[in-house]
Each structure stands twice: as structure tokens, then as C-alpha cells.
Amino acid sequence: MSRKTPSPKSERILDVAEELFAQRGYDGVTLRQIATGAGVDVALASYHFGKKLDLFNAVFQRRAVELNEARLNALRSCQDQSGPDGPDVEQIIEAFLRPLEIAQETGDQGWTHYLALIAYVNNSPYWGQKMMSKLFDKLVLEFIEALRRALPGARDEDLYWCYHNLSGALTLTLAQTGRIDKLSGGKCQSSDFRAAYDHMIPFTAAGFREVCNGGKR
Amino acid sequence: MSRKTPSPKSERILDVAEELFAQRGYDGVTLRQIATGAGVDVALASYHFGKKLDLFNAVFQRRAVELNEARLNALRSCQDQSGPDGPDVEQIIEAFLRPLEIAQETGDQGWTHYLALIAYVNNSPYWGQKMMSKLFDKLVLEFIEALRRALPGARDEDLYWCYHNLSGALTLTLAQTGRIDKLSGGKCQSSDFRAAYDHMIPFTAAGFREVCNGGKR
DNA sequence: TTGTAAATTCAACGCTTGTTGAATATGCTG
DNA sequence: CAGCATATTCAACAAGCGTTGAATTTACAA
């Protein structure tokens, strides 16, 4: 094997850090809280990952490759199944969103925390730009290109603003703040990604068509 | 006057705290940074506002009333101008968003920072639910009721999920992360709220109609 | 000008923070 | 078992944290 197997305790550190960083942000979490949560001495985090910032980056990178692959596969899959004109807007957005149900499917709570961490980073003026681009720009630009094909004649500016709207709706979903639960009196649940995407897909698809294609179907 | 005039230095503390909290979050900012930025001793913040958390709350509440009034006025105004069926979806969303251009209109950078702070709070699993509800639920529910009238027969669940999508797109805009600037190669600018809303209004209006009204116009 | 209350600074406290070097435990190889 | 590298803990550090009580300045009314 080219990559050495990480010790189980270092994995637990990553798991706990992932959850706490997602809830409270980088500065809201101390290495001691992480160590305590992982049942480990404080110094161990430094030993395995170096500085606190390195640990943060390690957490953020850990699941990025797998996530990108899942979403890219979904895009390729719907592209293969589509006709000569390529997939339509709904299919592309579906490929963009559905792989994010991975937490519910696998039952791995870690994925839920990771997605909330992405939401934290993506919405942060301080972390956002630098950290997101490095790991996700390539994938995002592929999706935007697919959308461009599905929306012939769309202006660049319109396309990017529409993606921005989609990204925002998604980000707030991933953050799982529980606000929609309260507002709706329990009729909607932040934890129900399925329901969120069931609504987000037709919502944003209609938005893309309206703005980029004059509402034509 | 019923309310005593705040000292100019306490205002500067609020201004600086507003900007720093918006950029780095509650835990990412120290009272000493705030004091230094305001050109003031560190003890002065405690003297005027109490604990650090009290200062945070003071910052968050300071502009809330004025903002709510501006948005409510915009809603009432478009309701008064509309026919017996009430304003349509575009007009309601316009009333929801346009008052947020207040920063550009007044040239007061403080408003920009405040809106970024709202984005931080709204997207935070820790702060979001508690702090947002208290100050903004009443207003939001009024807008949702107006939207319900404009979308006859809409199911509650659909209505709230659509609002969630609108809220997410708005939140990411207010955060001003600069990500859309980079992604679009400079064609879109985070700081251009006008352009953001010009796209967000038709985008989300089409989404509401698609999800809540079967796409009917 | 003097008196008084508010505003502001000064100086310091007890605690927590991230980080590190040395000591110990663990697991594997021969 | 011996030896050794890796993993983990222990103990401590210097720096920075929020907070507070006392001292000082400022603003203003009498």
C-alpha cells in the first residue's frame, strides 16, 4: 500500500474535529475539546496533524475526493443516458445534489457533519474563497458547462448568478440550522435532505430556465 | 428624548465589532482587537456592554428594527399599489430584497458589515435558530403569508421549502465571500447586490411558481 | 469655580489557549 | 525475547484571553 493506514485514534480525532468545527467554526473549538471528545491527550492532535490549522485542513480535505467522485459519476451517468442534446437542467441539478444524500444512505453521521462544515466554509468571508476553490472549483465548473449546454444562448453572467442561487440554497440546507423547522412549525425538517432536494431541484431548474432561457422549456 | 444618546466611542466599538464579527465570527474576534480597531481601551467595551456575548447581541440588534421597518414598508407599499388579488410573486420578493441595497444607497459601509453578520448568524447551526427567530420571524412570516396569497392552493410544506431556497440564496449573497467573483472570472461581483437581486428575483419567483403553483403564471 | 456623575483608562487577576520536549507505552520485526 | 519505530501521554511553557476594581479624565450642571 502506498498510503499508510492511519491509526484508529487519529481517525477519531478527525471525526470529533469534524463535528465540532461544523457546529462552532474554527475558532469556536479548542484542541482540548477535540481531544476530550476523542478520548485522547491534547498533544496527540499536534503529533498527528501539526498545527491546529493543519488539522482543520486535514478534516476539510478528508472526504473531498470521495465526494467529488460521487458527484462527477452522477454527472457522467446522466450524460451517458441522455440523447445527443445532453441532459436537461433537472437532470444536471439532480446529479449535483443527490449524491449529498450519502449520509442518510450510508448511515454515517460523519458525512452529515462534513457537509455542515462545507456550509460553514462556503459561507465564510474569511475561509470561503480560498478553501472552496482549491477543492471544488474544477467540479463546479464542469457542472456549469453542462448547464450551459442545456441552456443554449445563456449569457455567462446569468449562468453564474443562477449557480450562485443554487449554491446558496444548498449551503443553507447543508448547514442544518433548524430554522426552517421552527418557521414551518415542524412541517419541514432540516435533517430531511431528501425533501429539501425534492423541492430544490424543480425550484432551481425553473429559475435557471427563467433567467437563462427566457422561461422556455 | 426617551433614549439617552450613546457616546461616540461606544458607537465606534459597535462599528468595529460589527465588521470583525461579520468577517471572523464570534469566536474569531477578541475584545482587544475590537478595542484596538476602535482606538479605545479594552475595558471600555465591558463598561458599555457587559460581557462579550452581550456586545455581540447589541451589535446584532442595533440595526434590526430599522431593517425590519424598511422591508415591511416595502411590502405594505406594494400591497397598497396592487389590485384586489394582492401583489404577485415578483413584487413580494422585490419588497423582500431591495431594501437590502441600503448599504449602497446610503454609502454606509456599516450596513454591508451588518448584512454579512446576518449571513454568518443565519448559516450557523449554533447561533442561527435562536438569534434569527427572535428578531426576524415575525417579518418573514408576513412575507410568507403574502406569498401564499399570490400562490393560491400552495401547500404549506412547499411554501416553506421555497422560502428556504430564497433565504439560502440571499444568505450567500449577504456573506460576500467573493467566491462567485472567482468562479465567474470576474463577470460577477459579490459586492454588486443590485446585480444579485436582479437575477435572484426572477430566479426565485419562477421557482415559487413551479413548486407551489405547478408552473402556472 | 466647584461638585458630581459618566466615560475612559490603568493595571492586574485567574484561566485557557496552542504548542513542545521529554517520558512512557504499544506494536511489530527479527 | 530483544530492539526499534511508532503512537501516546505527561508536564509545562509563554502568550493571549475576558473580566474587574480602582484610578483618572471628561462633561456638564449649579
XYZ file of C-alpha atoms (C1' of nucleotides) in Angstrom:
494
model
C 0.000 0.000 0.000
C 1.222 3.422 -0.888
C -0.653 5.197 1.880
C -0.017 4.128 5.436
C -3.041 3.092 7.432
C -3.985 5.850 9.861
C -4.165 4.867 13.491
C -7.682 4.483 14.860
C -7.158 7.285 17.362
C -6.136 9.761 14.689
C -9.340 8.928 12.848
C -11.349 9.598 15.982
C -9.640 12.948 16.295
C -10.692 13.780 12.744
C -14.247 12.633 13.421
C -14.652 14.720 16.540
C -12.917 17.738 14.995
C -15.220 17.448 12.004
C -18.324 17.553 14.165
C -17.174 20.357 16.439
C -15.761 22.556 13.666
C -19.025 22.189 11.775
C -21.054 23.269 14.788
C -18.915 26.072 16.186
C -16.451 27.045 13.489
C -12.686 27.018 13.535
C -12.208 29.484 16.379
C -15.095 28.146 18.428
C -13.387 24.841 19.076
C -10.302 24.152 21.174
C -7.864 21.312 20.710
C -8.706 20.215 24.229
C -12.386 19.881 23.404
C -11.457 17.766 20.416
C -9.048 15.647 22.431
C -11.563 15.139 25.208
C -14.262 14.170 22.728
C -11.907 11.677 21.136
C -10.789 10.302 24.495
C -7.216 11.261 23.817
C -4.461 13.511 25.126
C -4.267 17.061 23.768
C -0.790 16.591 22.380
C -1.874 13.778 20.096
C -3.647 16.059 17.677
C -0.483 18.077 17.224
C 1.575 14.927 16.848
C -0.572 13.600 14.017
C -1.579 16.774 12.234
C 0.753 19.580 13.298
C -0.793 22.981 13.948
C -4.488 23.495 14.619
C -4.912 24.952 11.140
C -3.367 21.837 9.617
C -5.890 19.714 11.462
C -8.676 21.895 10.116
C -7.384 21.449 6.594
C -6.990 17.715 7.086
C -10.610 17.458 8.173
C -11.773 19.526 5.238
C -9.812 17.541 2.698
C -10.505 14.080 4.054
C -13.808 13.430 2.326
C -13.468 15.874 -0.565
C -12.110 13.444 -3.138
C -14.758 10.825 -2.470
C -17.494 13.425 -2.616
C -16.222 14.897 -5.867
C -16.031 11.457 -7.435
C -19.593 10.626 -6.443
C -20.924 13.835 -7.939
C -18.844 13.554 -11.080
C -20.017 9.977 -11.574
C -23.585 11.148 -11.241
C -22.986 13.794 -13.890
C -21.275 11.375 -16.266
C -24.025 8.853 -15.718
C -26.818 11.225 -16.678
C -24.760 12.467 -19.606
C -24.348 8.907 -20.877
C -28.044 8.203 -20.592
C -29.121 11.379 -22.349
C -29.652 11.967 -26.037
C -27.452 13.991 -28.388
C -28.518 17.276 -26.771
C -27.182 16.209 -23.401
C -29.104 16.013 -20.146
C -31.640 18.692 -19.290
C -31.407 21.147 -16.422
C -33.286 18.992 -13.927
C -31.070 16.006 -14.580
C -27.900 18.027 -14.117
C -29.046 19.599 -10.858
C -30.189 16.191 -9.691
C -26.678 14.863 -10.308
C -25.302 17.842 -8.411
C -27.462 17.312 -5.338
C -28.467 13.682 -4.903
C -25.012 12.337 -4.059
C -25.192 14.579 -0.985
C -27.766 12.214 0.486
C -24.825 9.939 1.151
C -25.074 10.477 4.890
C -28.614 9.168 5.079
C -27.839 6.299 2.734
C -24.738 5.081 4.490
C -25.986 5.943 7.946
C -22.626 7.604 8.558
C -23.244 10.674 10.690
C -19.739 11.846 9.856
C -20.912 12.777 6.385
C -23.620 14.983 7.826
C -21.064 16.836 9.891
C -18.748 17.143 6.923
C -21.459 18.690 4.766
C -22.256 21.159 7.532
C -18.571 22.018 7.600
C -18.655 22.729 3.881
C -21.589 25.044 4.521
C -19.614 26.849 7.220
C -16.595 27.309 4.983
C -18.559 28.244 1.885
C -20.491 30.943 3.717
C -17.469 32.395 5.473
C -15.905 35.550 4.034
C -12.645 34.573 5.667
C -12.313 30.886 4.726
C -14.715 30.677 1.827
C -12.875 31.814 -1.237
C -9.510 30.170 -0.575
C -10.577 26.802 0.774
C -13.512 26.123 -1.512
C -11.806 26.942 -4.815
C -8.939 24.588 -4.287
C -11.109 21.541 -3.755
C -14.355 22.198 -5.571
C -13.881 24.671 -8.417
C -12.996 22.069 -11.014
C -16.122 20.047 -10.329
C -18.381 23.079 -10.148
C -17.125 24.401 -13.486
C -17.906 21.044 -15.100
C -21.479 21.279 -13.879
C -21.767 24.833 -15.099
C -20.547 23.756 -18.529
C -23.174 21.037 -18.599
C -25.802 23.599 -17.657
C -24.615 25.894 -20.413
C -25.248 23.141 -22.951
C -28.712 22.598 -21.539
C -29.469 26.311 -21.783
C -28.429 27.340 -25.290
C -27.673 31.006 -25.691
C -27.383 31.667 -21.979
C -25.210 34.627 -21.047
C -22.222 33.891 -18.849
C -23.233 36.387 -16.231
C -26.732 34.918 -15.932
C -25.381 31.399 -15.703
C -23.040 32.217 -12.841
C -25.622 34.169 -10.890
C -28.022 31.271 -11.228
C -25.400 28.894 -9.967
C -24.830 31.272 -7.083
C -28.505 30.971 -6.161
C -28.365 27.209 -6.319
C -25.208 27.174 -4.249
C -26.799 29.386 -1.625
C -29.911 27.272 -1.291
C -27.728 24.194 -0.985
C -25.384 25.784 1.528
C -28.195 26.736 3.876
C -29.547 23.209 3.612
C -26.217 21.645 4.453
C -25.775 23.938 7.442
C -28.794 22.351 9.120
C -29.572 25.283 11.350
C -33.049 24.055 12.225
C -34.516 27.389 11.240
C -36.896 26.013 8.628
C -38.194 23.548 11.228
C -39.173 26.386 13.532
C -40.540 28.659 10.811
C -42.706 25.933 9.330
C -43.949 24.760 12.703
C -42.421 21.346 12.121
C -43.799 20.817 8.637
C -40.263 20.898 7.204
C -37.200 19.352 8.779
C -33.621 20.467 8.264
C -32.431 16.890 8.575
C -34.573 15.711 5.666
C -32.177 16.268 2.783
C -34.411 14.185 0.550
C -37.323 16.574 0.949
C -35.001 19.551 0.585
C -33.680 18.322 -2.764
C -37.122 17.231 -3.917
C -38.079 20.883 -3.688
C -34.749 22.416 -4.624
C -34.449 20.641 -7.958
C -37.657 21.894 -9.600
C -37.244 25.259 -7.868
C -33.769 25.970 -9.175
C -34.380 24.351 -12.562
C -37.268 26.723 -13.138
C -35.044 29.575 -12.043
C -32.287 28.651 -14.477
C -34.770 28.439 -17.351
C -36.399 31.725 -16.461
C -33.171 33.690 -16.164
C -31.009 31.938 -18.762
C -33.547 30.854 -21.294
C -36.427 33.301 -21.018
C -38.564 30.679 -19.305
C -38.637 28.432 -22.349
C -38.850 24.704 -21.763
C -35.588 62.206 24.381
C -36.515 58.888 25.894
C -33.316 57.146 24.871
C -30.034 58.527 26.040
C -27.559 59.449 23.359
C -24.804 56.852 23.174
C -21.275 58.136 23.463
C -19.367 58.358 20.193
C -16.766 55.855 21.394
C -19.358 53.231 22.232
C -20.678 53.614 18.698
C -17.214 53.084 17.301
C -16.928 49.932 19.365
C -20.167 48.686 17.844
C -18.993 49.594 14.339
C -15.698 47.782 14.659
C -17.257 44.788 16.408
C -19.827 44.580 13.629
C -17.166 44.437 10.960
C -14.898 41.972 12.724
C -17.687 39.637 13.884
C -19.017 39.551 10.333
C -15.637 38.584 8.938
C -14.377 36.137 11.539
C -17.379 35.100 13.614
C -17.970 35.453 17.329
C -15.061 33.311 18.490
C -12.670 34.595 15.856
C -12.582 38.072 17.323
C -11.099 39.237 20.617
C -12.207 42.213 22.656
C -8.686 43.559 22.302
C -8.916 43.515 18.516
C -12.176 45.401 18.739
C -10.777 47.914 21.202
C -7.667 48.455 19.127
C -9.730 48.940 15.991
C -11.894 51.473 17.780
C -8.881 53.236 19.288
C -10.074 52.579 22.776
C -9.068 50.729 25.928
C -10.120 47.125 26.171
C -12.108 47.696 29.354
C -14.423 50.164 27.662
C -16.333 47.508 25.786
C -17.142 45.739 29.039
C -18.108 49.013 30.668
C -20.630 49.852 27.973
C -21.964 46.444 27.026
C -21.066 43.943 29.741
C -19.892 40.508 28.657
C -18.567 39.765 25.205
C -21.790 37.936 24.364
C -23.804 40.995 25.341
C -21.746 43.071 22.946
C -22.418 40.546 20.205
C -26.137 40.750 20.862
C -26.021 44.528 20.953
C -24.368 44.582 17.545
C -26.881 42.154 16.135
C -29.875 44.033 17.460
C -28.715 47.537 16.673
C -29.893 47.733 13.073
C -32.596 45.068 13.186
C -35.555 47.335 13.871
C -34.668 49.774 11.130
C -34.124 46.963 8.659
C -37.420 45.292 9.524
C -39.258 48.556 9.139
C -37.759 49.185 5.719
C -38.743 45.750 4.482
C -42.194 45.900 5.978
C -42.779 49.298 4.407
C -41.743 47.892 1.062
C -44.232 45.052 1.483
C -47.069 47.355 2.548
C -46.268 49.681 -0.309
C -46.524 47.020 -2.979
C -49.655 45.665 -1.310
C -51.271 49.101 -1.444
C -50.420 49.534 -5.112
C -51.709 46.122 -6.147
C -55.182 45.139 -7.193
C -57.702 43.082 -5.217
C -55.669 39.896 -5.677
C -52.656 41.404 -3.934
C -49.157 41.737 -5.329
C -47.669 38.973 -7.420
C -44.686 36.828 -6.501
C -42.093 39.071 -8.143
C -43.348 42.150 -6.361
C -43.274 40.432 -2.979
C -39.755 39.105 -3.430
C -38.696 42.510 -4.681
C -40.001 44.052 -1.464
C -38.134 41.378 0.486
C -34.789 42.037 -1.198
C -34.489 45.602 -2.460
C -34.350 47.283 0.947
C -31.127 45.349 1.476
C -29.437 47.621 -1.038
C -29.471 50.194 1.739
C -25.714 49.983 2.142
C -25.037 51.023 -1.436
C -27.710 53.693 -1.317
C -26.617 55.322 1.906
C -22.933 54.696 1.301
C -22.755 53.405 4.867
C -20.316 50.509 4.899
C -21.625 49.547 8.318
C -24.760 48.207 6.685
C -22.700 45.934 4.470
C -20.957 44.516 7.510
C -24.239 44.095 9.331
C -25.764 42.136 6.463
C -22.709 39.886 6.369
C -23.191 39.348 10.084
C -26.778 38.269 9.472
C -25.466 35.793 6.916
C -22.998 34.438 9.460
C -25.671 34.016 12.118
C -28.309 32.624 9.779
C -25.978 29.960 8.450
C -24.639 28.933 11.823
C -26.065 25.787 13.440
C -25.085 27.191 16.815
C -26.372 30.767 16.632
C -28.831 30.522 13.767
C -32.049 29.220 15.208
C -32.108 31.201 18.453
C -30.881 34.587 17.287
C -32.688 34.802 13.965
C -36.146 33.794 15.200
C -36.305 36.420 17.873
C -35.662 39.332 15.534
C -36.847 38.230 12.119
C -39.527 35.540 12.352
C -42.433 37.935 12.553
C -41.397 39.757 9.397
C -40.596 36.574 7.495
C -43.965 35.059 8.319
C -45.688 38.149 6.966
C -43.861 37.763 3.676
C -44.730 34.082 3.530
C -48.385 34.912 4.071
C -48.234 37.400 1.222
C -46.649 34.747 -0.959
C -49.363 32.297 -0.009
C -51.973 34.725 -1.313
C -50.052 35.118 -4.540
C -49.853 31.348 -4.967
C -53.391 30.082 -4.406
C -53.621 26.458 -3.379
C -49.970 26.192 -2.427
C -49.182 23.514 0.148
C -47.583 24.723 3.364
C -44.650 22.412 3.030
C -43.870 23.607 -0.496
C -44.178 27.226 0.521
C -41.700 26.888 3.371
C -39.172 24.930 1.337
C -39.339 27.575 -1.364
C -38.739 30.269 1.193
C -35.804 28.235 2.447
C -34.298 28.314 -1.042
C -34.799 32.049 -1.292
C -33.299 32.545 2.137
C -30.269 30.450 1.224
C -29.580 32.339 -1.985
C -29.912 35.602 -0.095
C -27.709 34.469 2.767
C -24.850 33.518 0.485
C -25.169 36.872 -1.225
C -25.034 38.788 2.031
C -21.986 36.829 3.163
C -19.961 38.317 0.316
C -17.389 35.553 0.199
C -16.044 36.569 -3.192
C -16.496 33.051 -4.475
C -18.758 33.980 -7.378
C -16.190 36.571 -8.453
C -13.528 33.894 -8.761
C -15.786 31.262 -10.328
C -17.088 33.649 -12.963
C -13.652 35.031 -13.731
C -14.761 38.495 -12.659
C -18.003 38.573 -14.644
C -19.997 38.642 -11.405
C -19.109 40.574 -8.276
C -20.122 39.714 -4.741
C -20.321 43.369 -3.852
C -22.890 44.101 -6.553
C -26.099 43.484 -4.617
C -28.071 45.139 -7.358
C -26.998 42.567 -9.930
C -27.507 39.764 -7.420
C -31.117 40.777 -6.784
C -31.758 41.476 -10.458
C -31.069 37.789 -11.011
C -32.427 36.441 -7.739
C -35.894 37.915 -8.149
C -36.865 36.249 -11.454
C -34.962 33.117 -10.444
C -36.780 32.548 -7.179
C -40.126 33.804 -8.478
C -40.015 31.145 -11.191
C -39.071 28.595 -8.531
C -42.009 29.513 -6.320
C -44.420 29.243 -9.236
C -43.011 25.927 -10.386
C -43.117 24.274 -6.966
C -46.169 25.937 -5.424
C -48.329 26.556 -8.431
C -47.376 23.915 -10.976
C -45.544 26.496 -13.063
C -48.700 28.445 -13.836
C -48.380 32.164 -14.293
C -15.301 77.506 40.136
C -16.730 73.609 42.327
C -19.144 69.260 42.619
C -20.689 65.228 40.702
C -21.715 61.639 37.639
C -20.413 59.461 33.453
C -16.807 57.996 30.497
C -12.415 56.213 29.936
C -8.030 54.302 31.154
C -4.831 51.642 34.017
C -3.217 47.597 35.970
C -3.829 43.310 37.144
C -6.261 38.775 38.107
C -7.064 33.870 37.162
C -7.762 30.881 33.297
C -7.405 28.868 28.920
C -5.092 28.585 24.744
C -1.845 26.170 21.214
C 2.399 24.129 21.216
C 6.504 21.423 22.500
C 10.212 18.273 24.509
C 10.797 14.569 27.259
C 8.964 10.315 29.126
C 6.258 6.204 28.561
C 3.507 2.766 26.240
C 2.446 -0.015 22.296
C 3.080 -2.912 18.409
C 5.830 -5.077 15.201
C 10.254 -7.359 13.286
C 13.958 -10.128 13.741
C 12.950 -12.342 23.967
C 15.342 -8.007 22.230
C 15.192 -3.937 19.560
C 13.140 -0.306 17.470
C 9.880 2.749 15.437
C 5.531 4.484 16.104
C 1.948 6.065 18.969
C 0.514 8.141 23.049
C 0.803 10.556 27.365
C 2.824 13.745 30.714
C 4.152 18.118 32.234
C 4.992 22.521 31.372
C 5.669 26.936 28.740
C 4.701 31.638 27.163
C 1.074 34.178 25.258
C -3.347 35.769 25.000
C -7.977 35.649 26.787
C -12.283 38.005 29.177
C -13.168 40.383 33.122
C -12.882 43.547 37.105
C -11.839 47.223 40.708
C -9.562 51.251 41.323
C -7.712 55.490 39.431
C -8.160 59.127 36.190
C -10.169 62.110 32.890
C -14.085 64.350 30.827
C -18.563 66.731 30.554
C -21.695 69.439 32.480
C -24.947 71.492 35.979
C -25.161 74.542 39.982
